[in-house]
Each structure stands twice: as structure tokens, then as C-alpha cells.
Coordinates of C-alpha atoms and ligand atoms in Angstrom, one line a residue:
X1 CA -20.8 12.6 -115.1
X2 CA -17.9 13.9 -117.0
X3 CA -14.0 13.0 -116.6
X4 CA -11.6 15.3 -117.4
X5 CA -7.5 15.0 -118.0
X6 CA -6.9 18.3 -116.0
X7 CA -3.9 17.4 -114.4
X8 CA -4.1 14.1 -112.0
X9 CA -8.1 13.9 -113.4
X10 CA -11.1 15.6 -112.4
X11 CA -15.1 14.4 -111.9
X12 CA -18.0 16.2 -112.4
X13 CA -20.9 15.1 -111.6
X14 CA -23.9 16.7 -114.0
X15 CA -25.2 18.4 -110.5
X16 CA -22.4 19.6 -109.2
X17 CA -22.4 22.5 -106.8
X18 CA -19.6 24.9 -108.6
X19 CA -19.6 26.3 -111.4
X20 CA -16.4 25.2 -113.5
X21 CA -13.6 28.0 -114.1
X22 CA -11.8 28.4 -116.9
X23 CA -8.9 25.2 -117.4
X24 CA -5.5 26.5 -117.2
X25 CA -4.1 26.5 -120.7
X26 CA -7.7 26.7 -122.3
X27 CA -7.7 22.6 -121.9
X28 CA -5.0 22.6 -125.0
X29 CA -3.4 18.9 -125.0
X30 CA -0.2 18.4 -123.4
X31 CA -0.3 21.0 -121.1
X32 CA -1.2 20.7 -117.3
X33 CA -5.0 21.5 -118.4
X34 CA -4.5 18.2 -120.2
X35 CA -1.9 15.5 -119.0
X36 CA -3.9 13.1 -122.0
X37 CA -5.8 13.8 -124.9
X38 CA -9.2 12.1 -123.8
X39 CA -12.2 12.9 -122.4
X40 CA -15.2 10.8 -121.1
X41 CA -18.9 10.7 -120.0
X42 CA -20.4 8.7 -118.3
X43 CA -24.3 7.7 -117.8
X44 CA -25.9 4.7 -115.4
X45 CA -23.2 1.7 -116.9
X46 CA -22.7 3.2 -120.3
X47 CA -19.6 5.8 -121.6
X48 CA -18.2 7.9 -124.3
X49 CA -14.1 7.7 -124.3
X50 CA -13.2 10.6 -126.3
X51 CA -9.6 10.4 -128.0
X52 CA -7.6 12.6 -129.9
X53 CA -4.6 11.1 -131.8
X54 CA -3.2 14.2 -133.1
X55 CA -3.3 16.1 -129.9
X56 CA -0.2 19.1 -130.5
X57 CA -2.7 21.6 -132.1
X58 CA -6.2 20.6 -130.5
X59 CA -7.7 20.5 -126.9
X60 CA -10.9 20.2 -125.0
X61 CA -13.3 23.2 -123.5
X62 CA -15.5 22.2 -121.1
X63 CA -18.9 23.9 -119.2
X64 CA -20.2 23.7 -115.9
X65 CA -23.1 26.1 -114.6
X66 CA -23.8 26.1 -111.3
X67 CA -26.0 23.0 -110.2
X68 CA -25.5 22.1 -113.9
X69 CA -27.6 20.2 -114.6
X70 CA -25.3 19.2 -117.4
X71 CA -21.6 19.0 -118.3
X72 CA -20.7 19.8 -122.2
X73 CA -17.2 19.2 -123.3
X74 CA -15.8 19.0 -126.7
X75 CA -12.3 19.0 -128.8
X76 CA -11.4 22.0 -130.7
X77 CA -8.4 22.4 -133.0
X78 CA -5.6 24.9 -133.4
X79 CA -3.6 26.2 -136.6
X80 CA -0.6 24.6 -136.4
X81 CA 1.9 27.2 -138.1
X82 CA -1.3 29.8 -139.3
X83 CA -2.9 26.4 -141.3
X84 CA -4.9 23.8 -140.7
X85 CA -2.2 21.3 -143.1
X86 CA -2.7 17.9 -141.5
X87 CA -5.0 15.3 -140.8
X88 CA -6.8 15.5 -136.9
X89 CA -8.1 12.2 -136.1
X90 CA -10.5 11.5 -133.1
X91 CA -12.1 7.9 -131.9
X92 CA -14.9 7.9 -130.2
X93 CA -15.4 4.8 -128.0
X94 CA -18.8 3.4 -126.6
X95 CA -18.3 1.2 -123.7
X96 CA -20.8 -1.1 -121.7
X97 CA -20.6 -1.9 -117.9
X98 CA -18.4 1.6 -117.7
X99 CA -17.0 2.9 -114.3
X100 CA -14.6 5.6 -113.9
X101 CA -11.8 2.9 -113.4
X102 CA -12.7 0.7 -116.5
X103 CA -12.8 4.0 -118.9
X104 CA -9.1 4.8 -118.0
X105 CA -8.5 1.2 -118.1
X106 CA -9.7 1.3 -121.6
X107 CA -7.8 4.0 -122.6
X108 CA -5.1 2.6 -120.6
X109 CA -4.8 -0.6 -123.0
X110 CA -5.2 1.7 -126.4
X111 CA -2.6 3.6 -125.0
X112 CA -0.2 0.1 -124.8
X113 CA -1.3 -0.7 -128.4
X114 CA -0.3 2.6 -129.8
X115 CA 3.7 2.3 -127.9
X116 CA 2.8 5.3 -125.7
X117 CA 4.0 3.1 -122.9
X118 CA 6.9 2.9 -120.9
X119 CA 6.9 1.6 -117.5
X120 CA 9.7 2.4 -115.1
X121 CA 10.7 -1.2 -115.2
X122 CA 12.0 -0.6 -118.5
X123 CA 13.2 3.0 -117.5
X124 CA 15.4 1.3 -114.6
X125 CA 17.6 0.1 -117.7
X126 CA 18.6 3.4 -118.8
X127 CA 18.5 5.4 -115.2
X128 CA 21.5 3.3 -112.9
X129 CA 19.9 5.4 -109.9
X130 CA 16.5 4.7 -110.8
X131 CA 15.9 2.7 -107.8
X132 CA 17.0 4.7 -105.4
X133 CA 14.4 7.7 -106.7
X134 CA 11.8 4.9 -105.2
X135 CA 10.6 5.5 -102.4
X136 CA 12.5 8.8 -101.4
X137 CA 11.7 11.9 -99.6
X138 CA 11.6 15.3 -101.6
X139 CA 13.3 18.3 -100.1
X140 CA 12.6 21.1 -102.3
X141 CA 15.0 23.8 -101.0
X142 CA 16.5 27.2 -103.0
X143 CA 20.0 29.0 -102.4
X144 CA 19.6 32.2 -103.8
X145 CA 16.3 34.5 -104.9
X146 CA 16.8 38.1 -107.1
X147 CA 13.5 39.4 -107.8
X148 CA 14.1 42.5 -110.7
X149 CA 12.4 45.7 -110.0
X150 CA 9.6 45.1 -113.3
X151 CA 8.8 42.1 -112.1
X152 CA 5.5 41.6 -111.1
X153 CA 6.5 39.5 -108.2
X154 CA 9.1 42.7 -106.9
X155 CA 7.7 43.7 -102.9
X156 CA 8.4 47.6 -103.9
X157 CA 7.5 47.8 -99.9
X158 CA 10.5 45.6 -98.5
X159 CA 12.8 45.6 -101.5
X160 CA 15.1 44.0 -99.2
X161 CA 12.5 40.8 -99.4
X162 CA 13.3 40.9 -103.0
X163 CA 16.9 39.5 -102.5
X164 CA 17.3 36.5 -100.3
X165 CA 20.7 33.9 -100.2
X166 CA 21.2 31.3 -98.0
X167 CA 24.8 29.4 -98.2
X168 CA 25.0 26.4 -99.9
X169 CA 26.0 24.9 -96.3
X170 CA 22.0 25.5 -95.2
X171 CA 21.4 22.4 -97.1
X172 CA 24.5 20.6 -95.9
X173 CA 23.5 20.9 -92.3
X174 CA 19.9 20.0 -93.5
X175 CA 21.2 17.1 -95.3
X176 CA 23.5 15.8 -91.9
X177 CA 20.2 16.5 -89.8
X178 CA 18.3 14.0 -91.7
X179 CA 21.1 11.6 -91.7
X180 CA 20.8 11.9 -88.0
X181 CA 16.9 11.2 -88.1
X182 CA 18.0 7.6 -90.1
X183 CA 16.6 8.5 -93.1
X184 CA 17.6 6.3 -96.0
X185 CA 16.3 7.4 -99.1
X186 CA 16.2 11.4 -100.0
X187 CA 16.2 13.5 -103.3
X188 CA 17.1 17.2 -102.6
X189 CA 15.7 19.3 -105.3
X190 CA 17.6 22.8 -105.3
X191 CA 16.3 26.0 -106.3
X192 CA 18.3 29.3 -107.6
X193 CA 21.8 27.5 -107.1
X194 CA 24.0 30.2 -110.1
X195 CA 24.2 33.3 -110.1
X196 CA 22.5 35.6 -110.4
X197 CA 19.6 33.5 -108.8
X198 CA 16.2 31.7 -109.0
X199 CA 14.5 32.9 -112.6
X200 CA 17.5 34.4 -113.5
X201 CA 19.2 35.1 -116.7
X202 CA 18.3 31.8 -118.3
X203 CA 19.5 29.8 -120.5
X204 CA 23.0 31.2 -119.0
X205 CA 22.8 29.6 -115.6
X206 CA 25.9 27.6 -114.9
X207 CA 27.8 29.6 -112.5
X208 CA 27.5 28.6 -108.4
X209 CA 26.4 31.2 -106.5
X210 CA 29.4 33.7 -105.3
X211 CA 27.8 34.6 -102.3
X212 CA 26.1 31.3 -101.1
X213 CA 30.1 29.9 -101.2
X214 CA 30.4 29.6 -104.6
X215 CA 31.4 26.3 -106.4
X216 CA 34.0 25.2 -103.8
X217 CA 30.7 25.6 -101.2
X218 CA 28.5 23.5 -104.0
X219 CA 30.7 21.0 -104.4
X220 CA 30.8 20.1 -100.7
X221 CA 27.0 20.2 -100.6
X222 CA 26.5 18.0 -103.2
X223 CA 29.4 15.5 -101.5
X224 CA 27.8 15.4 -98.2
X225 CA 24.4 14.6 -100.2
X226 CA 25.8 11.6 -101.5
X227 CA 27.9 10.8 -98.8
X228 CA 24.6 10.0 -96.7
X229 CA 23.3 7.9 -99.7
X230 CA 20.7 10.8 -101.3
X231 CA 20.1 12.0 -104.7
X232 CA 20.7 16.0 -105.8
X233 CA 19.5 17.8 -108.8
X234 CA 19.0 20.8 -110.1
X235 CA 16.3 23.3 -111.0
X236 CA 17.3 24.6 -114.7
X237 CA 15.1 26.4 -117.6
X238 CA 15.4 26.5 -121.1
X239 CA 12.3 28.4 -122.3
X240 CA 12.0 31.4 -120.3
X241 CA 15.0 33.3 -121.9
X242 CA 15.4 36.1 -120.1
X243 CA 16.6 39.7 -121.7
X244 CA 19.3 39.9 -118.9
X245 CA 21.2 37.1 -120.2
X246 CA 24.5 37.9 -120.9
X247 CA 24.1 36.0 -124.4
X248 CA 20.5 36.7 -125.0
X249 CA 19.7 38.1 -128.4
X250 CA 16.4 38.5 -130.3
X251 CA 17.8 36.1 -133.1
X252 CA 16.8 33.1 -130.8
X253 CA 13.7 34.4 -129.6
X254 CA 10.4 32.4 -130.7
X255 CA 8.7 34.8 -133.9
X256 CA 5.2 34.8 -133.5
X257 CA 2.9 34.8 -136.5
X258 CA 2.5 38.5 -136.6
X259 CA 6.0 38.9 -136.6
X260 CA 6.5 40.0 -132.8
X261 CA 8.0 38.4 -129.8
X262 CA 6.3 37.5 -126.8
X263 CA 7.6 39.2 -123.8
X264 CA 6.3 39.8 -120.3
X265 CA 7.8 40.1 -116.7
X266 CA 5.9 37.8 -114.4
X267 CA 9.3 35.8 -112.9
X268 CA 11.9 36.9 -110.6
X269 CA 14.4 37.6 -113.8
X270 CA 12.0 40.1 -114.9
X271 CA 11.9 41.1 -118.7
X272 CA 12.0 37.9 -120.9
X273 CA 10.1 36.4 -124.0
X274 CA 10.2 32.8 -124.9
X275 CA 13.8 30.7 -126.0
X276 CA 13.1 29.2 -130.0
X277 CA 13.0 25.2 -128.7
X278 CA 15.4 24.9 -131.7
X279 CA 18.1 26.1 -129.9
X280 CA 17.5 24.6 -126.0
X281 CA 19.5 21.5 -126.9
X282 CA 22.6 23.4 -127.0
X283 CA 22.4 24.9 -124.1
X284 CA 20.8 22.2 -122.2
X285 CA 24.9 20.3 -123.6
X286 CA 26.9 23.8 -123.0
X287 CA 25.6 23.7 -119.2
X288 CA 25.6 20.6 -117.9
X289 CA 29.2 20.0 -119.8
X290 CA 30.6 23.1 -118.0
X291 CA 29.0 21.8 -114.7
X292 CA 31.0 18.7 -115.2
X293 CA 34.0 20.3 -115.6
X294 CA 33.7 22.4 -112.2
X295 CA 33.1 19.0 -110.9
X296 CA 29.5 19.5 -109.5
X297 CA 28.2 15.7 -110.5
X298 CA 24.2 16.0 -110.6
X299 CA 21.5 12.3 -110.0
X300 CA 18.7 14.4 -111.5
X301 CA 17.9 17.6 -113.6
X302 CA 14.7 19.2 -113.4
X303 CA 13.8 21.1 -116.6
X304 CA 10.9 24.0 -115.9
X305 CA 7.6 24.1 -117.6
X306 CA 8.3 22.0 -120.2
X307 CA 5.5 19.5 -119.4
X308 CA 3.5 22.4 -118.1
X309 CA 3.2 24.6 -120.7
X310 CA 2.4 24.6 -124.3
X311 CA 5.1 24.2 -126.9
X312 CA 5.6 27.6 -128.6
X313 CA 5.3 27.7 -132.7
X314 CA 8.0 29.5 -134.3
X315 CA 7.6 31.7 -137.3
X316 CA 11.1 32.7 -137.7
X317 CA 12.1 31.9 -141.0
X318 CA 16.0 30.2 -140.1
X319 CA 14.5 28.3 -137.1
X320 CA 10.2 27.8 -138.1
X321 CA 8.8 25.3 -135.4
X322 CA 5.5 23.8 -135.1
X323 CA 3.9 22.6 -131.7
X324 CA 4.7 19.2 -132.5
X325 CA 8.6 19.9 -133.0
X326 CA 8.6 21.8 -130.3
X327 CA 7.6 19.1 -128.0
X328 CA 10.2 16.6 -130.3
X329 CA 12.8 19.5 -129.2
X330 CA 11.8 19.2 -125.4
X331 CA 11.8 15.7 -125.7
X332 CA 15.5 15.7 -126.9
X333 CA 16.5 17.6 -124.0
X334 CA 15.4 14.9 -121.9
X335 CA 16.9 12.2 -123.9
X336 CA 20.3 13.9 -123.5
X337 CA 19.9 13.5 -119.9
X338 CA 18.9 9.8 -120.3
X339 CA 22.1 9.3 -122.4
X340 CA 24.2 11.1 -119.2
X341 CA 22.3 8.8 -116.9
X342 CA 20.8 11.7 -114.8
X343 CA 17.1 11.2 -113.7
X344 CA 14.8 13.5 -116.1
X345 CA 12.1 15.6 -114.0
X346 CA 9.9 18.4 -115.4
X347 CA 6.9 20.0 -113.6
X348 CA 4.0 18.4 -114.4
X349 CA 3.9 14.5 -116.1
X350 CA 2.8 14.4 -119.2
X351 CA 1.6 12.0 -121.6
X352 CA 3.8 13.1 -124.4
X353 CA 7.0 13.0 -122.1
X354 CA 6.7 9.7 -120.8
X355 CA 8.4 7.8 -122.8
X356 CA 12.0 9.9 -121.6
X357 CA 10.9 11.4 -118.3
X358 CA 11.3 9.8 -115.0
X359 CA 9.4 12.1 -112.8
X360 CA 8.3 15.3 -111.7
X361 CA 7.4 18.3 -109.7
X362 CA 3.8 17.5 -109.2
X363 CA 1.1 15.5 -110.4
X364 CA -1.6 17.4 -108.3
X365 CA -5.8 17.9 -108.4
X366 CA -6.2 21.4 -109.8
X367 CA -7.6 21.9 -106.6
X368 CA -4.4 21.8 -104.8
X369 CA -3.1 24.8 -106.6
X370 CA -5.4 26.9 -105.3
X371 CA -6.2 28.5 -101.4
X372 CA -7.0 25.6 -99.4
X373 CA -10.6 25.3 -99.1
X374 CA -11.6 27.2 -102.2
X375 CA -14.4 25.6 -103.6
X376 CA -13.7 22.9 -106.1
X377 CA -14.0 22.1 -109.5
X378 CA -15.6 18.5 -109.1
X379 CA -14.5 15.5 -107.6
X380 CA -10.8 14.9 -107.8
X381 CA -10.1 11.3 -109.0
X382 CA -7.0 10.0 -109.9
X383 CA -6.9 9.4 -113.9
X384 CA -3.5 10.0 -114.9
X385 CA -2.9 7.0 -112.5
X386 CA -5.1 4.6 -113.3
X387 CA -3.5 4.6 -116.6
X388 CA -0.1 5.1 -116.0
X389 CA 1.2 4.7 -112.4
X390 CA 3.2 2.5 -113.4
X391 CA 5.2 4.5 -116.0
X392 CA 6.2 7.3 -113.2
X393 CA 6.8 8.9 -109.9
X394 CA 5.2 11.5 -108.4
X395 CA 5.6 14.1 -105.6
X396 CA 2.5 14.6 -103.5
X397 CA 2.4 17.8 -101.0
X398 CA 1.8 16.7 -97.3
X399 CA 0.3 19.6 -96.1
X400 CA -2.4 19.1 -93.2
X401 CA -4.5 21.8 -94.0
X402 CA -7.6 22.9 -91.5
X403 CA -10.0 21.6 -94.9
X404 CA -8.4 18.7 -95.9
X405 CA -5.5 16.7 -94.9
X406 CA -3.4 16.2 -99.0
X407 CA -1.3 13.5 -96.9
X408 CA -4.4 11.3 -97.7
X409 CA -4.0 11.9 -101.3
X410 CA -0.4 11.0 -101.7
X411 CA -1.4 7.6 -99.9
X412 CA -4.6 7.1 -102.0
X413 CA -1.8 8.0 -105.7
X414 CA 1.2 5.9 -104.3
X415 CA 3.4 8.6 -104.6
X416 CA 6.2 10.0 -103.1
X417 CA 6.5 12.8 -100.4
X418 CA 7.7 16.6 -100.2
X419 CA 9.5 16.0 -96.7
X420 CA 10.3 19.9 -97.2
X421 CA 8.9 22.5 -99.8
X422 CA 10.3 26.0 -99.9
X423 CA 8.2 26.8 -102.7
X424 CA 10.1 29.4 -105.4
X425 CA 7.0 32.2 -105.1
X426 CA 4.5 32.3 -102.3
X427 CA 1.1 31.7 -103.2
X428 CA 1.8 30.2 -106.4
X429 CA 2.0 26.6 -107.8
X430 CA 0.2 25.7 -104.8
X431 CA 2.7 27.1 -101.9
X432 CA 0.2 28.4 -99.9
X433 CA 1.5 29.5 -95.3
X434 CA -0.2 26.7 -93.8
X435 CA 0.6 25.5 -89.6
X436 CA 3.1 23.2 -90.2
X437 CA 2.8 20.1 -88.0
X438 CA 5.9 19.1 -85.6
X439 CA 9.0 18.0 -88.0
X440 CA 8.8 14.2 -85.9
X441 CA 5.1 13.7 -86.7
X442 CA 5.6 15.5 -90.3
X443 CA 8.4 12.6 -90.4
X444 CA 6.6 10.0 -89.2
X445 CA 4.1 10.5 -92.4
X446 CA 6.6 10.9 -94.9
X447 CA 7.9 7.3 -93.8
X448 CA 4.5 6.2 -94.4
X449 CA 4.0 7.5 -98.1
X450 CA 7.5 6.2 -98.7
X451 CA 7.0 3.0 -97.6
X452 CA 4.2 2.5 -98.8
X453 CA 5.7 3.6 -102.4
X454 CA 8.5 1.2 -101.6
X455 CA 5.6 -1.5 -102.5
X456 CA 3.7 -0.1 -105.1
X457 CA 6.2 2.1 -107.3
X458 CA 6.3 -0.3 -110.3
X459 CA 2.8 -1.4 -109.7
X460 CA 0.0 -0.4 -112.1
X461 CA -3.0 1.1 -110.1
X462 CA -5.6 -1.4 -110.8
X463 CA -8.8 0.0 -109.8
X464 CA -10.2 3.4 -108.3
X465 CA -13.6 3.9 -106.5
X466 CA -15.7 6.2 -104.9
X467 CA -17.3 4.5 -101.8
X468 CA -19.4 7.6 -100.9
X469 CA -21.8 9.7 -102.8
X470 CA -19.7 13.1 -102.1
X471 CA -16.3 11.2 -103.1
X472 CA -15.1 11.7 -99.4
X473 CA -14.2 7.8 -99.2
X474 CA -12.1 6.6 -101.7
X475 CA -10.0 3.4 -102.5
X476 CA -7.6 2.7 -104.8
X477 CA -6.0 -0.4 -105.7
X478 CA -2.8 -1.7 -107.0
X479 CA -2.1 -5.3 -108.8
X480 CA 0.9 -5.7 -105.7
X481 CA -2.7 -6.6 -103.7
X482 CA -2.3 -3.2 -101.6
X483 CA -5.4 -1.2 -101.3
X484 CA -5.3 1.8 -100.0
X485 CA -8.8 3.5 -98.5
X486 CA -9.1 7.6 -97.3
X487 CA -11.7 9.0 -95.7
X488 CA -11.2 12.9 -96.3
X489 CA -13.7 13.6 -93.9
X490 CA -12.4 12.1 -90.8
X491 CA -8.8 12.0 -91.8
X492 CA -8.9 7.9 -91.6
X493 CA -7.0 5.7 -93.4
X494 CA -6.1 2.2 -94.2
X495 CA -3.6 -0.3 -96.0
X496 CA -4.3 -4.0 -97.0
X497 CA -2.0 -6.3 -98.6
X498 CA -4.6 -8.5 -100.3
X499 CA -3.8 -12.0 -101.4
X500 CA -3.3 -11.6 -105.4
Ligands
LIG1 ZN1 12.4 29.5 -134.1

């Protein structure tokens, strides 16, 4: 069987039913196709644990045939900047007595050796609010939605559905409700809060929206939220740079190697290319220093796509950036939010970001981003846990779909739960209609995910195992002594404090 870094982790066993599709992002390295540079196969007790320690130009490509009966996967390697002009290194470990638990393991202690490490222990000391993240309930929520006429998202049938805002005060009487229902511990993540909205106009997105109340509107909203004890961030973006920004000139844009842009219009702000990452610093500062001044005072910031997506090389010859100092430039953006003490999100967790990055969006199977019940991909198992739980917090959706109840997975990761998700776009990143269950037994789950990541937050995820052929019983553990087991298949569940 073969393990694979796509997102949380995925199994495939040599025999495996599906066919495998193509991995988002071609399986390049510190993107969601790969939250870690490694690979693994396993056969009987015995295991390959693939590394790559130079992963910003290289990735993995995997195949799958139907029924298999095989799995091949190997690295390949990138340009960086049209040349191949450093050193790649790969290690190639053989291990004895290997289980899918013990190969992360492995890579979990190589990964300690080589200061890639940082538990949220150790974050606590930089984040003052760091403890109050534990444990909470996301509401993921938006303001204000403009959807430009070449965008590929535009409903040309009910324009009107293009443009949607709801007043900032929708999530101050969301916020009181919940007060009401005794909750304690709540992060509201807001969506399309300037103007003009959602996808909008970045990187100049600093103004409250006019119609939603504007700032005066804001500024209550975010009072209220910490009046009843919560946390409130913001949705912000400094890649997509959209041609609508008032500031937005071709001088910033990333150069590719032919000497073009990129550019498309798949987001709501319609035309755009990609923001040079030498210059998102800057406006990451300008922003949040004129939010400060309107006195709008943020917990968390969520930056978009940068753990998602690939770093973009610029061939511009004032502002030339490899991969590698692209990510060092995304990385800086989150530093600057560690030095202003507000908690550093992005959408995916990736290895390379750990070290400055508190949590995130998602941490999801890649099966959860597609129509629920779509066939899958392999066996989901949680990889990027097993090695670094520890290190971050994570999101799970709750959804009870008809297939497959995900309120089982975000037990089985120790995560934390979407109490509410207006997702941005339907259908995408996972947002699919689904029944939702009453809001008081909806609750009633969230309390358990939260409580149960109450224990195990700062806990390392100790061990992982399949109890079933299919991988419909799982367990994982945690060195706290909880184990957590799931039954996918008749929705069962259960927690054990063991003795340590
Ligand atoms: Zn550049």
C-alpha cells in the first residue's frame, strides 16, 4: 500500500477499487496536493519513507489504475527560475516492523531533528490568545458578496444572486444568540467585510462595508464578539491582485518566464493575475495599520491561499523571486502577525508554514472536497496528524451527510468544529447543500469535538489504526491516554481516557 501527503493523508491499498485522479497542484510540495514532502510504501512489515529535503521546486506524481494491482509514485523536480541551479536531496528510508502509524512516526522524529517543529506549547508564548483558540467553535460567516460580470462564478440568469450584503449586525445577533445558548469559546471567521466585497479588489481591502453599516456597524460587531468572550478575524488576500484595484498596476504583477502575466477570472473580483510576493508585506502593514486606526481591533487574520497554493516565481527583473522566496515572503507575512499578537490562519496547514502559523481553514481528506459520496481516492488516514497534531489546530466540517457522517472525522483528528459555514462559493472548497440537522443537536456535537479538543489540543497523536479491512473502523490515539474509535459505517463512536 502506498501513503500519500495529499492534504490530511491518503491510503491506497495496491487493489483499490478507483482509479486515482489527478492530485490537485500536480502533487508539487507545499501545496494542498502535498502538506509534506514524503511519500511511503508499505509491504507485509517492511517500508520505504520517501523524503525530499529541498521540496520548493519538486513534488510527487502518483498512479492508480483501477483494481491496480499496483501503486507507482515518484518525486520529480521543477526549474526553479528556468534552471536547475541547486542541489535536490532525497533520503530514502527502509524500515522494519512498519505500520502506517510508525512511518509518520519516523518521519515525525526526522522532522524534530531537522527544527521543522514547533508545537503550540511553544506558540502559546508568542499568541496571548492562543488558549482561547482551543477548543472553540468556528462560525464562518460573510457580510458582503460582488460577483463581476467575467467572472466565471457570475449567475448571468439571476444577476441579482450575483450581489448579496447582509449588515454587519447579522453576526451581532448571531453572536448574542449563541451567548444565549452558553457557549464559551467561539472564533467568528468573517468573509467579504470592505468594500467592494468578498474577492474583491485585493490587496486594497481595508474599507468596512458602506452598506452592511460601515465601520461604525463593524466596530460594534466586533465589540459585542468580545464582549461574550469570542475571538474575530478576518478573511484578507494578498496574492490574488485584482485589475479593479484602485492601486493595481502591472509593475507589481508576478513576470512569468516568457515575459507575460498570468491572468484569469475565476473569483468574484473577476479580472486578476497574481501579486509579486515581494511586495505583499507592505500591504499586509498598510492594512492592518489603517484597520487599527479606524479602531476595528482583530484576534486572528486569515491570509487566502497561501498554504494552498504554490508560490509563484518571478521573472521581473527589479523584483525576480524564486519558489523558495516566495514561501520566505509568505512566511513574513505571518510573522508580522505574530509580532502584532493576532492568531495567523491560512487555508490549508502546511509543513513549510508551521513554524509561524497557528491554524487554518481546513485540514481535510481530499475526499471532502468533493460531492459527498463520490467515489474516493483510497482510504483516508490521518498523516499530517500523526506527525504534527501537536503543532496546530484544525477545523473539521460537521456535516452529516446521507454517505458518511464527517462529524466522526473531526473526533477521530482532535480538531475543532465549523459550528456554522457559509461557504464563500457553492460547490467549491467542499461547501456542498446538504440537510442540515436541528441547530440543538448540530450544537450538542460541536460541544463534543470541542471538548474533546479541550483534552487533546497540545497532545501529539500517538498512534492511528485501521481496525477493519475496508478502513470503516478506525482509532486514533493521543499520549493524554484518549482514544478515540469511529465506525463510519454505523455512525458509532467512542472515547477512553486510558491510564498513561
Ligand atoms: Zn516579482
Amino acid at each position: 500500500m502506498t501513503l500519500l501527503p495529499l492534504q490530511q493523508g491518503l491510503l491506497i491499498p495496491n487493489t483499490w477499487p478507483v482509479a486515482l485522479e489527478r492530485i490537485s497542484f500536480d502533487g508539487l510540495f507545499n501545496t494542498a496536493g502535498a502538506t509534506m514532502p514524503w511519500f511511503a510504501q508499505i509491504k507485509g512489515t517492511s517500508a520505504l519513507l520517501a523524503t525530499c529535503l529541498t521540496p520548493w521546486d519538486a513534488g510527487y506524481k502518483a498512479d492508480h489504475p483501477e483494481n491496480g494491482p499496483y501503486t507507482h509514485v515518484h518525486f520529480y523536480m521543477n526549474k526553479s527560475l528556468g534552471k536547475m541551479n541547486y542541489p535536490r536531496l532525497f533520503r530514502y528510508t527502509l524500515l522494519q516492523d512498519a505500520s502506517i502509524a510508525s512511518v509518520a512516526k519516523h518521519y515525525r522524529q526526522d522532522a524534530e531533528k531537522e527544527k521543522k517543529f514547533k508545537t503550540l506549547k511553544a506558540k502559546a508564548r508568542c499568541f496571548s490568545q492562543l488558549d482561547s483558540l482551543i477548543g472553540s467553535m468556528v462560525v464562518h460567516t460573510s457580510i458582503k458578496t460582488d460577483i463581476q460580470p467575467e467572472s466565471r462564478l457570475y449567475m448571468h440568469e439571476t444577476p441579482e444572486l450575483s450581489k448579496v450584503v447582509k449588515p454587519f449586525s447579522h453576526v451581532t445577533d448571531y453572536v448574542k444568540k449563541l451567548q444565549q445558548h452558553r457557549l464559551e469559546k467561539v472564533y467568528v471567521h468573517l468573509d467579504g467585510w470592505a468594500e467592494p466585497g468578498y474577492d474583491n479588489h485585493h490587496p486594497d481591502y481595508n474599507e468596512p462595508c458602506e452598506e452592511a453599516g460601515g465601520t461604525q456597524a463593524m466596530k460594534e460587531m466586533v465589540e459585542t464578539i468580545h464582549g461574550a468572550g469570542y475571538l474575530f478575524g478576518i478573511h484578507d488576500q494578498y496574492r490574488d491582485y485584482y485589475l479593479r484595484a484602485p492601486s493595481f498596476t502591472w509593475e507589481k504583477a508576478v513576470v512569468l518566464e516568457d515575459g507575460t502575466h498570468p491572468e484569469h477570472a475565476f473569483w468574484a473580483g473577476g479580472r486578476q493575475t497574481y501579486l509579486c510576493s515581494d511586495f505583499a508585506l507592505d500591504y499586509v502593514k498598510r492594512n492592518f495599520d489603517l484597520l487599527r486606526k479606524k479602531g476595528i481591533a482583530l484576534d486572528a487574520a486569515y491570509l487566502d491561499v497561501f498554504t494552498c497554493n504554490e508560490a509563484d516565481e518571478c521573472f521581473h527583473e527589479d523584483h525576480t523571486v524564486s519558489r523558495k522566496e516566495g514561501y520566505e515572503n509568505r512566511l513574513a507575512c505571518f510573522d508580522y502577525l505574530k509580532e502584532q499578537d493576532i492568531l495567523s490562519s491560512s487555508e490549508d496547514m502546511n509543513e513549510w508554514a508551521l513554524p509561524s502559523l497557528v491554524f487554518c481553514h481546513y485540514e481535510p481528506y481530499d475526499f471532502m472536497l468533493r460531492e459527498p459520496g463520490a467515489p474516493k481516492n483510497g482510504i483516508p488516514v490521518p498523516l499530517f496528524n500523526l506527525v504534527y497534531h501537536d503543532c496546530a489546530i484544525i477545523p473539521w466540517m460537521m456535516e452529516k451527510h446521507e454517505e458518511e457522517d464527517y462529524f466522526l472525522y473531526a473526533l477521530l483528528n482532535g480538531g475543532i468544529p465549523y459550528l456554522r459555514r457559509d461557504g464563500a462559493y457553492q460547490n467549491i472548497d467542499g461547501s456542498f447543500d446538504c440537510q442540515g440537522l436541528p441547530f440543538d443537536e448540530h450544537l450538542e456535537r460541536c460541544r463534543i469535538v470541542s471538548k474533546l479538543h479541550e483534552e487533546v489540543a497540545m497532545s501529539e497523536m500517538t498512534n492511528f489504526e485501521l481496525l477493519d479491512q475496508e478502513g470503516y473502523k478506525q482509532r486514533s490515539s493521543f499520549d493524554d491516554g484518549t482514544v478515540v474509535t469511529i465506525d463510519l459505517k454505523s455512525g458509532e463512536y467512542s472515547i477512553e481516557k486510558l491510564d498513561k
